[in-house]
PDB file of C-alpha atoms and ligand atoms in Angstrom:
ATOM      1  CA  MET A   6       0.071  -0.101   0.109  1.00 48.00           C
ATOM      2  CA  MET A   7       1.398   3.341  -0.898  1.00 52.00           C
ATOM      3  CA  ASN A   8       0.326   6.095   0.902  1.00 58.00           C
ATOM      4  CA  ARG A   9       1.339   9.733   1.202  1.00 58.00           C
ATOM      5  CA  ARG A  10       4.001   9.226   3.230  1.00 60.00           C
ATOM      6  CA  HIS A  11       5.559   6.476   1.165  1.00 62.00           C
ATOM      7  CA  ALA A  12       4.908   8.576  -1.797  1.00 59.00           C
ATOM      8  CA  SER A  13       6.716  11.488  -0.483  1.00 56.00           C
ATOM      9  CA  LEU A  14       9.704   9.392   0.615  1.00 59.00           C
ATOM     10  CA  ALA A  15       9.865   7.908  -2.887  1.00 63.00           C
ATOM     11  CA  LEU A  16       9.810  11.483  -4.251  1.00 58.00           C
ATOM     12  CA  ALA A  17      12.536  12.383  -1.988  1.00 56.00           C
ATOM     13  CA  LEU A  18      14.620   9.494  -3.118  1.00 59.00           C
ATOM     14  CA  ALA A  19      14.098  10.154  -6.790  1.00 62.00           C
ATOM     15  CA  SER A  20      14.821  13.767  -6.365  1.00 60.00           C
ATOM     16  CA  GLY A  21      18.292  13.266  -5.254  1.00 59.00           C
ATOM     17  CA  LEU A  22      17.096  16.036  -2.192  1.00 59.00           C
ATOM     18  CA  PRO A  23      18.628  14.989   1.147  1.00 57.00           C
ATOM     19  CA  LEU A  24      16.116  12.701   2.968  1.00 55.00           C
ATOM     20  CA  SER A  25      16.208  14.979   6.251  1.00 54.00           C
ATOM     21  CA  SER A  26      14.248  17.646   4.551  1.00 52.00           C
ATOM     22  CA  PHE A  27      11.528  15.059   3.941  1.00 55.00           C
ATOM     23  CA  ALA A  28      12.041  13.496   7.384  1.00 58.00           C
ATOM     24  CA  GLN A  29      10.756  16.616   8.877  1.00 66.00           C
ATOM     25  CA  LYS A  30       7.019  16.225   7.885  1.00 88.00           C
ATOM     26  CA  LYS A  31       4.917  15.493  10.862  1.00 95.00           C
ATOM     27  CA  ILE A  32       2.726  12.518  10.995  1.00 98.00           C
ATOM     28  CA  VAL A  33      -0.828  13.746  10.581  1.00 98.00           C
ATOM     29  CA  LEU A  34      -3.719  11.849  12.668  1.00 98.00           C
ATOM     30  CA  GLY A  35      -7.290  13.009  12.412  1.00 98.00           C
ATOM     31  CA  PHE A  36      -8.925  11.739  15.837  1.00 98.00           C
ATOM     32  CA  SER A  37     -12.942  11.724  16.146  1.00 98.00           C
ATOM     33  CA  GLN A  38     -13.628  11.910  19.967  1.00 98.00           C
ATOM     34  CA  ILE A  39     -17.211  10.629  21.314  1.00 98.00           C
ATOM     35  CA  GLY A  40     -17.778  13.965  23.284  1.00 98.00           C
ATOM     36  CA  ALA A  41     -17.055  15.027  26.926  1.00 98.00           C
ATOM     37  CA  GLU A  42     -19.780  13.206  28.715  1.00 98.00           C
ATOM     38  CA  SER A  43     -17.829  12.131  31.668  1.00 98.00           C
ATOM     39  CA  GLU A  44     -14.630  12.557  33.730  1.00 97.00           C
ATOM     40  CA  TRP A  45     -13.351   9.371  31.982  1.00 98.00           C
ATOM     41  CA  ARG A  46     -13.728  11.170  28.463  1.00 98.00           C
ATOM     42  CA  THR A  47     -12.264  14.491  29.572  1.00 97.00           C
ATOM     43  CA  ALA A  48      -9.076  12.260  30.939  1.00 97.00           C
ATOM     44  CA  ASN A  49      -9.146  10.535  27.801  1.00 98.00           C
ATOM     45  CA  THR A  50      -8.963  13.606  25.807  1.00 98.00           C
ATOM     46  CA  GLU A  51      -6.181  15.019  27.669  1.00 97.00           C
ATOM     47  CA  SER A  52      -4.059  11.970  27.467  1.00 97.00           C
ATOM     48  CA  ILE A  53      -4.521  11.998  23.522  1.00 98.00           C
ATOM     49  CA  LYS A  54      -3.676  15.500  23.135  1.00 98.00           C
ATOM     50  CA  GLN A  55      -0.618  15.410  25.373  1.00 98.00           C
ATOM     51  CA  ALA A  56       0.563  12.113  24.081  1.00 97.00           C
ATOM     52  CA  ALA A  57       0.271  13.842  20.315  1.00 98.00           C
ATOM     53  CA  LYS A  58       2.008  16.717  21.643  1.00 98.00           C
ATOM     54  CA  ASP A  59       4.770  14.353  23.211  1.00 98.00           C
ATOM     55  CA  ALA A  60       5.244  12.372  20.044  1.00 98.00           C
ATOM     56  CA  GLY A  61       5.697  15.177  17.749  1.00 98.00           C
ATOM     57  CA  ILE A  62       2.239  14.141  15.828  1.00 98.00           C
ATOM     58  CA  ASP A  63      -0.015  16.682  14.069  1.00 98.00           C
ATOM     59  CA  LEU A  64      -3.153  16.023  15.879  1.00 98.00           C
ATOM     60  CA  LYS A  65      -6.473  17.020  13.967  1.00 98.00           C
ATOM     61  CA  PHE A  66      -8.986  16.516  16.817  1.00 98.00           C
ATOM     62  CA  SER A  67     -13.086  16.782  16.505  1.00 98.00           C
ATOM     63  CA  ASP A  68     -15.698  16.450  19.302  1.00 98.00           C
ATOM     64  CA  ALA A  69     -18.853  14.642  18.176  1.00 98.00           C
ATOM     65  CA  GLN A  70     -21.098  15.622  21.234  1.00 97.00           C
ATOM     66  CA  GLN A  71     -22.088  12.079  21.622  1.00 96.00           C
ATOM     67  CA  LYS A  72     -23.614  11.924  17.857  1.00 98.00           C
ATOM     68  CA  GLN A  73     -22.756   9.323  15.625  1.00 98.00           C
ATOM     69  CA  GLU A  74     -23.473  11.654  12.500  1.00 98.00           C
ATOM     70  CA  ASN A  75     -21.074  14.246  13.702  1.00 98.00           C
ATOM     71  CA  GLN A  76     -18.367  11.369  13.962  1.00 98.00           C
ATOM     72  CA  ILE A  77     -19.105  10.170  10.439  1.00 98.00           C
ATOM     73  CA  LYS A  78     -18.865  13.806   9.270  1.00 98.00           C
ATOM     74  CA  ALA A  79     -15.393  14.249  11.046  1.00 98.00           C
ATOM     75  CA  ILE A  80     -14.060  10.952   9.541  1.00 98.00           C
ATOM     76  CA  ARG A  81     -15.048  12.115   6.020  1.00 98.00           C
ATOM     77  CA  SER A  82     -13.198  15.366   6.574  1.00 98.00           C
ATOM     78  CA  PHE A  83     -10.325  13.396   7.540  1.00 98.00           C
ATOM     79  CA  ILE A  84     -10.280  11.666   4.444  1.00 98.00           C
ATOM     80  CA  ALA A  85     -10.786  14.574   2.461  1.00 98.00           C
ATOM     81  CA  GLN A  86      -7.637  16.291   4.552  1.00 98.00           C
ATOM     82  CA  LYS A  87      -5.738  13.249   3.378  1.00 98.00           C
ATOM     83  CA  VAL A  88      -4.314  12.686   6.940  1.00 98.00           C
ATOM     84  CA  ASP A  89      -2.187   9.617   7.384  1.00 98.00           C
ATOM     85  CA  VAL A  90      -4.055   8.098   9.815  1.00 98.00           C
ATOM     86  CA  ILE A  91      -7.691   8.027  11.430  1.00 98.00           C
ATOM     87  CA  GLY A  92      -8.243   7.453  14.859  1.00 98.00           C
ATOM     88  CA  PHE A  93     -11.771   7.211  16.599  1.00 98.00           C
ATOM     89  CA  SER A  94     -13.631   5.949  19.687  1.00 98.00           C
ATOM     90  CA  PRO A  95     -16.923   4.937  18.128  1.00 98.00           C
ATOM     91  CA  VAL A  96     -19.905   6.225  20.300  1.00 98.00           C
ATOM     92  CA  VAL A  97     -21.940   3.180  19.395  1.00 98.00           C
ATOM     93  CA  GLU A  98     -21.037  -0.280  17.712  1.00 97.00           C
ATOM     94  CA  SER A  99     -23.118  -0.315  14.467  1.00 98.00           C
ATOM     95  CA  GLY A 100     -23.365   1.531  11.356  1.00 98.00           C
ATOM     96  CA  TRP A 101     -19.831   2.169  10.708  1.00 98.00           C
ATOM     97  CA  GLU A 102     -19.689   0.269   7.208  1.00 98.00           C
ATOM     98  CA  THR A 103     -19.951   2.835   4.761  1.00 98.00           C
ATOM     99  CA  VAL A 104     -17.408   5.371   5.966  1.00 98.00           C
ATOM    100  CA  LEU A 105     -14.886   2.917   7.210  1.00 98.00           C
ATOM    101  CA  ARG A 106     -15.085   1.294   3.470  1.00 98.00           C
ATOM    102  CA  GLU A 107     -14.564   5.090   2.271  1.00 98.00           C
ATOM    103  CA  ALA A 108     -11.494   5.250   4.476  1.00 98.00           C
ATOM    104  CA  LYS A 109     -10.174   1.998   3.035  1.00 98.00           C
ATOM    105  CA  ALA A 110     -10.701   3.098  -0.705  1.00 98.00           C
ATOM    106  CA  ALA A 111      -8.557   6.320   0.358  1.00 98.00           C
ATOM    107  CA  LYS A 112      -5.990   4.004   2.104  1.00 98.00           C
ATOM    108  CA  ILE A 113      -6.046   5.875   5.078  1.00 98.00           C
ATOM    109  CA  PRO A 114      -5.546   3.086   8.310  1.00 98.00           C
ATOM    110  CA  VAL A 115      -8.258   3.478  11.030  1.00 98.00           C
ATOM    111  CA  ILE A 116      -6.961   2.859  14.607  1.00 98.00           C
ATOM    112  CA  LEU A 117     -10.088   2.102  17.106  1.00 98.00           C
ATOM    113  CA  THR A 118      -9.596   3.508  20.626  1.00 98.00           C
ATOM    114  CA  ASP A 119     -11.549   2.735  23.747  1.00 98.00           C
ATOM    115  CA  ARG A 120     -14.751   1.383  21.848  1.00 97.00           C
ATOM    116  CA  THR A 121     -14.955  -1.131  19.121  1.00 94.00           C
ATOM    117  CA  VAL A 122     -17.231  -1.454  15.829  1.00 97.00           C
ATOM    118  CA  ASP A 123     -19.439  -4.213  14.865  1.00 97.00           C
ATOM    119  CA  VAL A 124     -18.820  -4.482  10.967  1.00 97.00           C
ATOM    120  CA  LYS A 125     -18.536  -8.134   9.084  1.00 96.00           C
ATOM    121  CA  ASP A 126     -15.115  -6.891   7.198  1.00 97.00           C
ATOM    122  CA  ASP A 127     -12.394  -6.474   9.973  1.00 95.00           C
ATOM    123  CA  THR A 128      -9.703  -5.259   7.256  1.00 97.00           C
ATOM    124  CA  LEU A 129     -11.721  -2.143   7.900  1.00 98.00           C
ATOM    125  CA  TRP A 130      -9.530  -1.168  10.994  1.00 98.00           C
ATOM    126  CA  VAL A 131      -6.010  -2.092  11.738  1.00 97.00           C
ATOM    127  CA  THR A 132      -6.192  -2.419  15.506  1.00 97.00           C
ATOM    128  CA  PHE A 133      -8.581  -1.869  18.287  1.00 97.00           C
ATOM    129  CA  MET A 134      -6.986  -0.819  21.650  1.00 97.00           C
ATOM    130  CA  GLY A 135      -8.767  -0.393  25.119  1.00 96.00           C
ATOM    131  CA  SER A 136     -10.535  -2.281  27.977  1.00 97.00           C
ATOM    132  CA  ASP A 137     -12.019  -5.526  28.362  1.00 97.00           C
ATOM    133  CA  PHE A 138     -15.738  -4.053  29.109  1.00 98.00           C
ATOM    134  CA  LEU A 139     -17.100  -7.841  29.386  1.00 98.00           C
ATOM    135  CA  GLU A 140     -14.440  -8.605  32.521  1.00 97.00           C
ATOM    136  CA  GLU A 141     -14.999  -5.204  33.851  1.00 98.00           C
ATOM    137  CA  GLY A 142     -18.926  -6.210  34.449  1.00 98.00           C
ATOM    138  CA  ARG A 143     -17.796  -9.394  35.758  1.00 98.00           C
ATOM    139  CA  LYS A 144     -15.499  -8.000  38.179  1.00 98.00           C
ATOM    140  CA  ALA A 145     -18.424  -5.690  39.290  1.00 98.00           C
ATOM    141  CA  GLY A 146     -20.533  -9.012  39.419  1.00 98.00           C
ATOM    142  CA  ARG A 147     -17.982 -10.881  41.369  1.00 98.00           C
ATOM    143  CA  TRP A 148     -17.808  -8.106  43.873  1.00 98.00           C
ATOM    144  CA  LEU A 149     -21.404  -8.149  44.725  1.00 98.00           C
ATOM    145  CA  THR A 150     -21.876 -11.971  44.948  1.00 98.00           C
ATOM    146  CA  GLU A 151     -18.747 -11.650  47.554  1.00 98.00           C
ATOM    147  CA  ASN A 152     -19.580  -8.615  49.516  1.00 98.00           C
ATOM    148  CA  VAL A 153     -23.497  -8.369  49.272  1.00 98.00           C
ATOM    149  CA  LYS A 154     -25.236 -11.538  50.897  1.00 97.00           C
ATOM    150  CA  GLY A 155     -29.167 -11.956  51.470  1.00 96.00           C
ATOM    151  CA  SER A 156     -32.161 -13.931  50.180  1.00 96.00           C
ATOM    152  CA  ASP A 157     -33.688 -10.919  48.125  1.00 97.00           C
ATOM    153  CA  VAL A 158     -31.217  -8.425  46.836  1.00 98.00           C
ATOM    154  CA  LYS A 159     -32.976  -5.813  44.648  1.00 98.00           C
ATOM    155  CA  ILE A 160     -30.554  -4.309  41.943  1.00 98.00           C
ATOM    156  CA  VAL A 161     -31.127  -1.122  40.070  1.00 98.00           C
ATOM    157  CA  GLU A 162     -28.946  -0.663  37.071  1.00 99.00           C
ATOM    158  CA  LEU A 163     -27.852   2.487  35.263  1.00 99.00           C
ATOM    159  CA  GLN A 164     -26.622   1.547  31.696  1.00 98.00           C
ATOM    160  CA  GLY A 165     -24.390   3.676  29.409  1.00 98.00           C
ATOM    161  CA  THR A 166     -25.038   5.024  26.024  1.00 98.00           C
ATOM    162  CA  VAL A 167     -27.497   2.617  24.191  1.00 98.00           C
ATOM    163  CA  GLY A 168     -25.791   0.538  21.571  1.00 97.00           C
ATOM    164  CA  SER A 169     -22.137   1.416  22.929  1.00 97.00           C
ATOM    165  CA  GLY A 170     -19.747  -1.152  23.674  1.00 97.00           C
ATOM    166  CA  PRO A 171     -19.469  -0.677  27.380  1.00 98.00           C
ATOM    167  CA  ALA A 172     -23.071  -0.366  27.998  1.00 98.00           C
ATOM    168  CA  ILE A 173     -23.519  -3.710  26.217  1.00 98.00           C
ATOM    169  CA  ASP A 174     -20.794  -5.697  27.596  1.00 98.00           C
ATOM    170  CA  ARG A 175     -20.593  -4.335  31.110  1.00 98.00           C
ATOM    171  CA  LYS A 176     -24.297  -5.176  31.447  1.00 98.00           C
ATOM    172  CA  LYS A 177     -23.713  -8.845  29.651  1.00 98.00           C
ATOM    173  CA  GLY A 178     -20.602  -9.472  32.054  1.00 98.00           C
ATOM    174  CA  PHE A 179     -22.422  -8.631  35.224  1.00 98.00           C
ATOM    175  CA  GLU A 180     -25.491 -10.790  34.359  1.00 98.00           C
ATOM    176  CA  GLU A 181     -23.186 -13.736  33.570  1.00 98.00           C
ATOM    177  CA  ILE A 182     -22.000 -13.888  36.918  1.00 98.00           C
ATOM    178  CA  ILE A 183     -25.463 -13.308  39.059  1.00 98.00           C
ATOM    179  CA  LYS A 184     -27.211 -15.966  36.604  1.00 98.00           C
ATOM    180  CA  GLY A 185     -28.239 -18.938  38.274  1.00 97.00           C
ATOM    181  CA  LYS A 186     -28.231 -16.900  41.706  1.00 98.00           C
ATOM    182  CA  PRO A 187     -32.063 -16.329  41.975  1.00 97.00           C
ATOM    183  CA  GLN A 188     -31.128 -14.009  45.360  1.00 98.00           C
ATOM    184  CA  TYR A 189     -29.871 -11.293  42.907  1.00 98.00           C
ATOM    185  CA  LYS A 190     -32.460  -9.639  40.824  1.00 98.00           C
ATOM    186  CA  ILE A 191     -31.852  -6.807  38.714  1.00 98.00           C
ATOM    187  CA  VAL A 192     -35.273  -5.126  39.432  1.00 98.00           C
ATOM    188  CA  ARG A 193     -34.765  -2.032  36.964  1.00 98.00           C
ATOM    189  CA  SER A 194     -32.610  -0.922  34.338  1.00 98.00           C
ATOM    190  CA  GLN A 195     -32.326   2.206  32.284  1.00 98.00           C
ATOM    191  CA  THR A 196     -29.579   4.306  30.542  1.00 98.00           C
ATOM    192  CA  GLY A 197     -28.260   7.301  32.157  1.00 98.00           C
ATOM    193  CA  ASP A 198     -26.223   8.222  28.925  1.00 98.00           C
ATOM    194  CA  PHE A 199     -22.995   7.661  31.421  1.00 98.00           C
ATOM    195  CA  THR A 200     -23.574  11.463  32.517  1.00 98.00           C
ATOM    196  CA  ARG A 201     -24.263  12.680  36.004  1.00 98.00           C
ATOM    197  CA  ALA A 202     -27.327  14.709  34.949  1.00 98.00           C
ATOM    198  CA  LYS A 203     -29.013  11.733  33.745  1.00 98.00           C
ATOM    199  CA  GLY A 204     -27.809   9.289  35.969  1.00 98.00           C
ATOM    200  CA  LYS A 205     -29.401  11.356  38.938  1.00 98.00           C
ATOM    201  CA  GLU A 206     -32.638  11.551  36.765  1.00 98.00           C
ATOM    202  CA  VAL A 207     -33.065   8.189  36.437  1.00 98.00           C
ATOM    203  CA  MET A 208     -32.335   7.179  39.725  1.00 98.00           C
ATOM    204  CA  GLN A 209     -34.668   9.533  40.844  1.00 98.00           C
ATOM    205  CA  ALA A 210     -37.380   7.887  38.811  1.00 98.00           C
ATOM    206  CA  PHE A 211     -36.044   4.337  40.133  1.00 98.00           C
ATOM    207  CA  LEU A 212     -36.536   5.581  43.888  1.00 98.00           C
ATOM    208  CA  LYS A 213     -40.039   6.986  42.973  1.00 97.00           C
ATOM    209  CA  ALA A 214     -41.182   3.753  41.671  1.00 97.00           C
ATOM    210  CA  ASP A 215     -39.717   1.738  44.508  1.00 95.00           C
ATOM    211  CA  PRO A 216     -37.469   3.082  47.383  1.00 93.00           C
ATOM    212  CA  LYS A 217     -36.642  -0.532  48.260  1.00 95.00           C
ATOM    213  CA  VAL A 218     -33.554  -0.857  46.496  1.00 97.00           C
ATOM    214  CA  ASN A 219     -30.398  -2.670  47.975  1.00 98.00           C
ATOM    215  CA  VAL A 220     -27.773  -2.281  45.237  1.00 98.00           C
ATOM    216  CA  LEU A 221     -27.250   0.239  42.529  1.00 99.00           C
ATOM    217  CA  TYR A 222     -24.915  -1.195  39.534  1.00 99.00           C
ATOM    218  CA  ALA A 223     -23.832   2.278  37.512  1.00 99.00           C
ATOM    219  CA  HIS A 224     -21.813   1.338  34.268  1.00 98.00           C
ATOM    220  CA  ASN A 225     -19.624   4.471  35.030  1.00 98.00           C
ATOM    221  CA  ASP A 226     -18.953   6.628  38.030  1.00 98.00           C
ATOM    222  CA  ASP A 227     -20.460   9.791  36.824  1.00 98.00           C
ATOM    223  CA  MET A 228     -23.700   8.255  36.941  1.00 98.00           C
ATOM    224  CA  ALA A 229     -23.107   6.807  40.011  1.00 98.00           C
ATOM    225  CA  ILE A 230     -22.297   9.913  41.336  1.00 98.00           C
ATOM    226  CA  GLY A 231     -25.581  11.806  40.085  1.00 98.00           C
ATOM    227  CA  ALA A 232     -27.274   8.932  41.493  1.00 98.00           C
ATOM    228  CA  ILE A 233     -25.706   9.223  44.972  1.00 98.00           C
ATOM    229  CA  GLN A 234     -27.467  13.038  44.839  1.00 98.00           C
ATOM    230  CA  ALA A 235     -30.800  11.529  44.264  1.00 98.00           C
ATOM    231  CA  ILE A 236     -30.485   8.948  46.786  1.00 98.00           C
ATOM    232  CA  GLU A 237     -29.469  11.942  49.451  1.00 98.00           C
ATOM    233  CA  GLU A 238     -32.124  13.929  48.314  1.00 98.00           C
ATOM    234  CA  ALA A 239     -34.566  10.928  49.009  1.00 98.00           C
ATOM    235  CA  GLY A 240     -33.328  10.846  52.517  1.00 98.00           C
ATOM    236  CA  LEU A 241     -31.478   7.575  52.254  1.00 98.00           C
ATOM    237  CA  LYS A 242     -27.808   7.110  52.808  1.00 98.00           C
ATOM    238  CA  PRO A 243     -25.803   5.986  49.599  1.00 98.00           C
ATOM    239  CA  GLY A 244     -23.027   3.519  50.394  1.00 98.00           C
ATOM    240  CA  LYS A 245     -25.006   2.269  53.169  1.00 98.00           C
ATOM    241  CA  ASP A 246     -28.804   1.939  52.451  1.00 98.00           C
ATOM    242  CA  ILE A 247     -27.965   1.130  49.016  1.00 98.00           C
ATOM    243  CA  THR A 248     -24.752  -0.249  47.859  1.00 98.00           C
ATOM    244  CA  ILE A 249     -23.251   1.212  45.077  1.00 98.00           C
ATOM    245  CA  ILE A 250     -21.205  -0.629  42.521  1.00 98.00           C
ATOM    246  CA  SER A 251     -19.464   1.403  39.478  1.00 98.00           C
ATOM    247  CA  VAL A 252     -16.965   1.446  36.643  1.00 98.00           C
ATOM    248  CA  ASP A 253     -13.886   3.765  35.773  1.00 98.00           C
ATOM    249  CA  GLY A 254     -12.053   4.666  38.876  1.00 97.00           C
ATOM    250  CA  VAL A 255     -11.911   8.321  38.296  1.00 98.00           C
ATOM    251  CA  LYS A 256     -10.783  10.756  40.967  1.00 97.00           C
ATOM    252  CA  GLY A 257     -14.626  11.744  41.752  1.00 98.00           C
ATOM    253  CA  ALA A 258     -15.068   7.899  42.247  1.00 98.00           C
ATOM    254  CA  PHE A 259     -12.328   7.958  44.816  1.00 98.00           C
ATOM    255  CA  GLU A 260     -13.369  10.918  46.659  1.00 98.00           C
ATOM    256  CA  ALA A 261     -17.431   9.468  47.057  1.00 98.00           C
ATOM    257  CA  MET A 262     -15.538   6.415  48.294  1.00 98.00           C
ATOM    258  CA  MET A 263     -13.503   8.522  51.035  1.00 98.00           C
ATOM    259  CA  ALA A 264     -16.897   9.948  51.972  1.00 98.00           C
ATOM    260  CA  GLY A 265     -18.497   6.449  52.434  1.00 98.00           C
ATOM    261  CA  LYS A 266     -20.990   7.227  49.772  1.00 98.00           C
ATOM    262  CA  LEU A 267     -19.388   4.863  46.960  1.00 98.00           C
ATOM    263  CA  ASN A 268     -18.551   1.159  47.726  1.00 98.00           C
ATOM    264  CA  VAL A 269     -16.526   0.273  44.972  1.00 98.00           C
ATOM    265  CA  THR A 270     -15.321   1.041  41.458  1.00 98.00           C
ATOM    266  CA  VAL A 271     -14.009  -0.956  38.884  1.00 98.00           C
ATOM    267  CA  GLU A 272     -11.050   0.534  37.079  1.00 97.00           C
ATOM    268  CA  CYS A 273     -11.176   1.436  33.356  1.00 97.00           C
ATOM    269  CA  SER A 274      -8.348   3.231  32.335  1.00 96.00           C
ATOM    270  CA  PRO A 275      -8.706   6.313  29.805  1.00 97.00           C
ATOM    271  CA  LEU A 276      -4.871   7.052  29.510  1.00 96.00           C
ATOM    272  CA  LEU A 277      -4.725   5.597  25.983  1.00 96.00           C
ATOM    273  CA  GLY A 278      -2.750   8.204  24.259  1.00 97.00           C
ATOM    274  CA  PRO A 279       0.799   7.030  24.543  1.00 95.00           C
ATOM    275  CA  GLN A 280      -0.292   3.687  23.268  1.00 95.00           C
ATOM    276  CA  LEU A 281      -2.240   5.515  20.419  1.00 97.00           C
ATOM    277  CA  MET A 282       0.724   7.512  19.134  1.00 97.00           C
ATOM    278  CA  ALA A 283       3.316   4.589  19.381  1.00 97.00           C
ATOM    279  CA  THR A 284       0.839   2.674  17.458  1.00 97.00           C
ATOM    280  CA  VAL A 285       0.297   5.498  14.925  1.00 98.00           C
ATOM    281  CA  LYS A 286       4.042   5.569  14.199  1.00 98.00           C
ATOM    282  CA  ASP A 287       4.164   1.621  13.803  1.00 97.00           C
ATOM    283  CA  VAL A 288       1.258   1.832  11.314  1.00 97.00           C
ATOM    284  CA  VAL A 289       2.914   4.730   9.251  1.00 97.00           C
ATOM    285  CA  ALA A 290       6.144   2.892   9.294  1.00 96.00           C
ATOM    286  CA  GLY A 291       4.521  -0.426   7.915  1.00 96.00           C
ATOM    287  CA  LYS A 292       5.121  -2.289  11.059  1.00 97.00           C
ATOM    288  CA  PRO A 293       2.551  -5.143  11.967  1.00 95.00           C
ATOM    289  CA  VAL A 294       0.675  -4.202  15.077  1.00 96.00           C
ATOM    290  CA  PRO A 295      -1.784  -6.738  17.228  1.00 97.00           C
ATOM    291  CA  LYS A 296      -5.371  -6.693  16.245  1.00 97.00           C
ATOM    292  CA  ARG A 297      -6.221  -6.178  20.036  1.00 96.00           C
ATOM    293  CA  ILE A 298      -4.205  -4.335  22.483  1.00 95.00           C
ATOM    294  CA  VAL A 299      -5.953  -4.704  26.023  1.00 94.00           C
ATOM    295  CA  THR A 300      -5.654  -2.201  28.593  1.00 90.00           C
ATOM    296  CA  GLN A 301      -4.711  -3.738  32.285  1.00 86.00           C
ATOM    297  CA  GLU A 302      -7.000  -2.614  35.057  1.00 89.00           C
ATOM    298  CA  GLY A 303      -7.974  -3.358  38.638  1.00 93.00           C
ATOM    299  CA  ILE A 304     -10.883  -3.105  41.156  1.00 96.00           C
ATOM    300  CA  PHE A 305     -10.907  -0.771  44.322  1.00 97.00           C
ATOM    301  CA  PRO A 306     -13.016  -1.076  47.101  1.00 97.00           C
ATOM    302  CA  MET A 307     -13.987   1.674  49.697  1.00 97.00           C
ATOM    303  CA  ASP A 308     -11.214   0.854  52.030  1.00 96.00           C
ATOM    304  CA  THR A 309      -8.585   1.248  49.678  1.00 96.00           C
ATOM    305  CA  ALA A 310      -9.658   4.698  48.599  1.00 97.00           C
ATOM    306  CA  ALA A 311      -7.725   6.798  50.912  1.00 96.00           C
ATOM    307  CA  LYS A 312      -4.549   5.011  50.430  1.00 96.00           C
ATOM    308  CA  GLU A 313      -5.149   4.745  46.406  1.00 95.00           C
ATOM    309  CA  PHE A 314      -6.293   8.462  45.938  1.00 96.00           C
ATOM    310  CA  PRO A 315      -2.792  10.392  45.834  1.00 95.00           C
ATOM    311  CA  ASN A 316      -1.803   7.697  43.081  1.00 93.00           C
ATOM    312  CA  ARG A 317      -4.685   8.369  40.901  1.00 94.00           C
ATOM    313  CA  LYS A 318      -3.549   9.942  37.417  1.00 93.00           C
ATOM    314  CA  TYR A 319      -7.303  10.688  36.314  1.00 96.00           C
TER     315      TYR A 319
HETATM  316  O1  LIG B  17     -16.466   3.932  30.918  1.00 85.91           O
HETATM  317  C1  LIG B  17     -17.396   6.330  30.460  1.00 85.91           C
HETATM  318  C2  LIG B  17     -17.123   6.848  29.417  1.00 85.91           C
HETATM  319  O2  LIG B  17     -15.957   3.971  26.744  1.00 85.91           O
HETATM  320  C3  LIG B  17     -15.032   3.303  28.317  1.00 85.91           C
HETATM  321  O3  LIG B  17     -17.383   6.245  28.198  1.00 85.91           O
HETATM  322  C4  LIG B  17     -15.678   4.238  27.820  1.00 85.91           C
HETATM  323  C5  LIG B  17     -16.812   4.879  28.611  1.00 85.91           C
HETATM  324  C6  LIG B  17     -16.466   5.251  30.162  1.00 85.91           C
HETATM  325  O4  LIG B  17     -18.511   8.373  29.074  1.00 85.91           O
HETATM  326  O5  LIG B  17     -17.398   6.970  31.786  1.00 85.91           O
END
């Protein structure tokens, strides 16, 4: 595959000009971000921008405000600008076939970060780097079954963005663990779109429908933090009357744990920037890269929060 950089290299060699005058040219990366819906996302954006700077990569960054149509527009504009590599974090899994085929036709490699796409032809993207959301859901489920006992545990669930990889898999992984354990019941489950405002609003509705809830499982910390407000406003004690389990491990979650209001957070690291830039360089250099790069992460119960807090980077 002869991309623009290879072409300019060929030109340099043919022209007899010193290679160094061409080597200066920066790699151009077009990146389509989902939005700024959560603390996680803000840290992810910061990591990508900083890593691009550190790596000397020219980053064209576009924020889609949680809308797939905006991401598709951004990708088309990157294709028109003939960037060297396109990176993006797909807000939902489906509906990417057409635009990814356009990128392939333009010979621009695509790197998926954080979330993946559901397309039949996996040559439409080079690699997917990010967390194992299914395992995160399982970790949340295992913590629940090991720490919350009882014959009738009523769980409410705040799901992430409808159709997104993390919402689908965090639900699936959690359900996998409680399956066959009839004492654990998800009595209500709705999306809070990964935001604090929506998390609060939906939790209010849950409590109005039935205040006798034992556990909240939130697909991210922001929704849990919003829900904590709703629980307090309803005169209940978050972390005590209702056990709260969430995902991400952002600073806000550690603060809530130190205040005794959140019981556990499953880590999901947003610090993908350095790995992304290294991969962009490898792809441009024509080096083979693994199809899947998995982020390593842990789980932090409330009693570890104060000790861990100073080490948190997001
Ligand atoms: O958990 C949530 C964010 O895709 C892993 O998106 C990411 C999720 C993260 O809005 O807070």
